XYZ file of C-alpha atoms in Angstrom:
70
model
C 15.574 7.840 37.560
C 12.171 9.458 37.492
C 11.099 10.952 34.172
C 9.890 14.551 34.219
C 6.452 15.157 32.768
C 5.169 18.445 31.452
C 1.474 17.533 31.664
C 0.578 16.705 35.252
C -2.427 17.309 37.503
C -0.802 20.557 38.581
C -0.511 21.762 35.003
C -4.127 20.804 34.424
C -5.279 23.044 37.260
C -2.793 25.817 36.516
C -3.176 26.494 32.821
C -5.433 23.983 31.073
C -8.490 24.810 33.203
C -8.472 28.559 32.435
C -8.330 27.814 28.702
C -11.439 25.643 28.991
C -13.227 28.137 31.231
C -12.384 30.989 28.852
C -13.853 29.026 25.961
C -17.019 28.255 27.927
C -17.307 31.866 29.071
C -17.035 33.224 25.539
C -19.449 30.719 24.035
C -22.098 31.177 26.754
C -21.728 34.951 27.100
C -21.850 35.732 23.385
C -24.079 32.708 22.601
C -21.995 31.900 19.543
C -18.599 30.526 18.663
C -18.071 33.450 16.259
C -17.618 35.937 19.105
C -14.821 37.876 17.356
C -17.335 39.208 14.826
C -19.409 40.673 17.661
C -18.856 44.460 17.853
C -19.075 44.343 21.672
C -16.231 41.811 21.992
C -13.358 43.138 24.103
C -10.728 40.411 24.655
C -8.977 42.179 27.549
C -11.981 43.148 29.651
C -13.667 41.568 32.645
C -13.513 37.816 33.054
C -11.402 37.448 29.929
C -8.550 39.318 31.589
C -8.787 37.062 34.647
C -8.668 33.867 32.577
C -5.804 35.118 30.375
C -3.793 36.164 33.452
C -4.491 32.833 35.188
C -3.315 31.000 32.063
C -0.159 33.121 31.778
C 0.875 32.732 35.403
C 0.077 29.017 35.404
C 2.012 28.311 32.226
C 4.988 30.362 33.436
C 5.018 28.548 36.775
C 4.763 25.178 35.043
C 7.617 25.991 32.647
C 9.845 27.220 35.486
C 9.176 24.132 37.592
C 9.699 21.827 34.582
C 13.041 23.311 33.533
C 14.400 23.931 37.023
C 17.564 21.992 37.682
C 18.435 20.506 41.023
């Protein structure tokens, strides 16, 4: 019997990649890791919204496919 795995290559591309890209985007755009203290920081604007949505859809898809019964 094949064991189900939660972390696969699909999960890496679906929801781990947007987390890394979001971190890189914030650190390069605001040029600091303390971006929350920046008065111009808007967490649900622009590219941030795209990365958060990508993460949400990817994680939801991965959870559904992991817990789906045959």
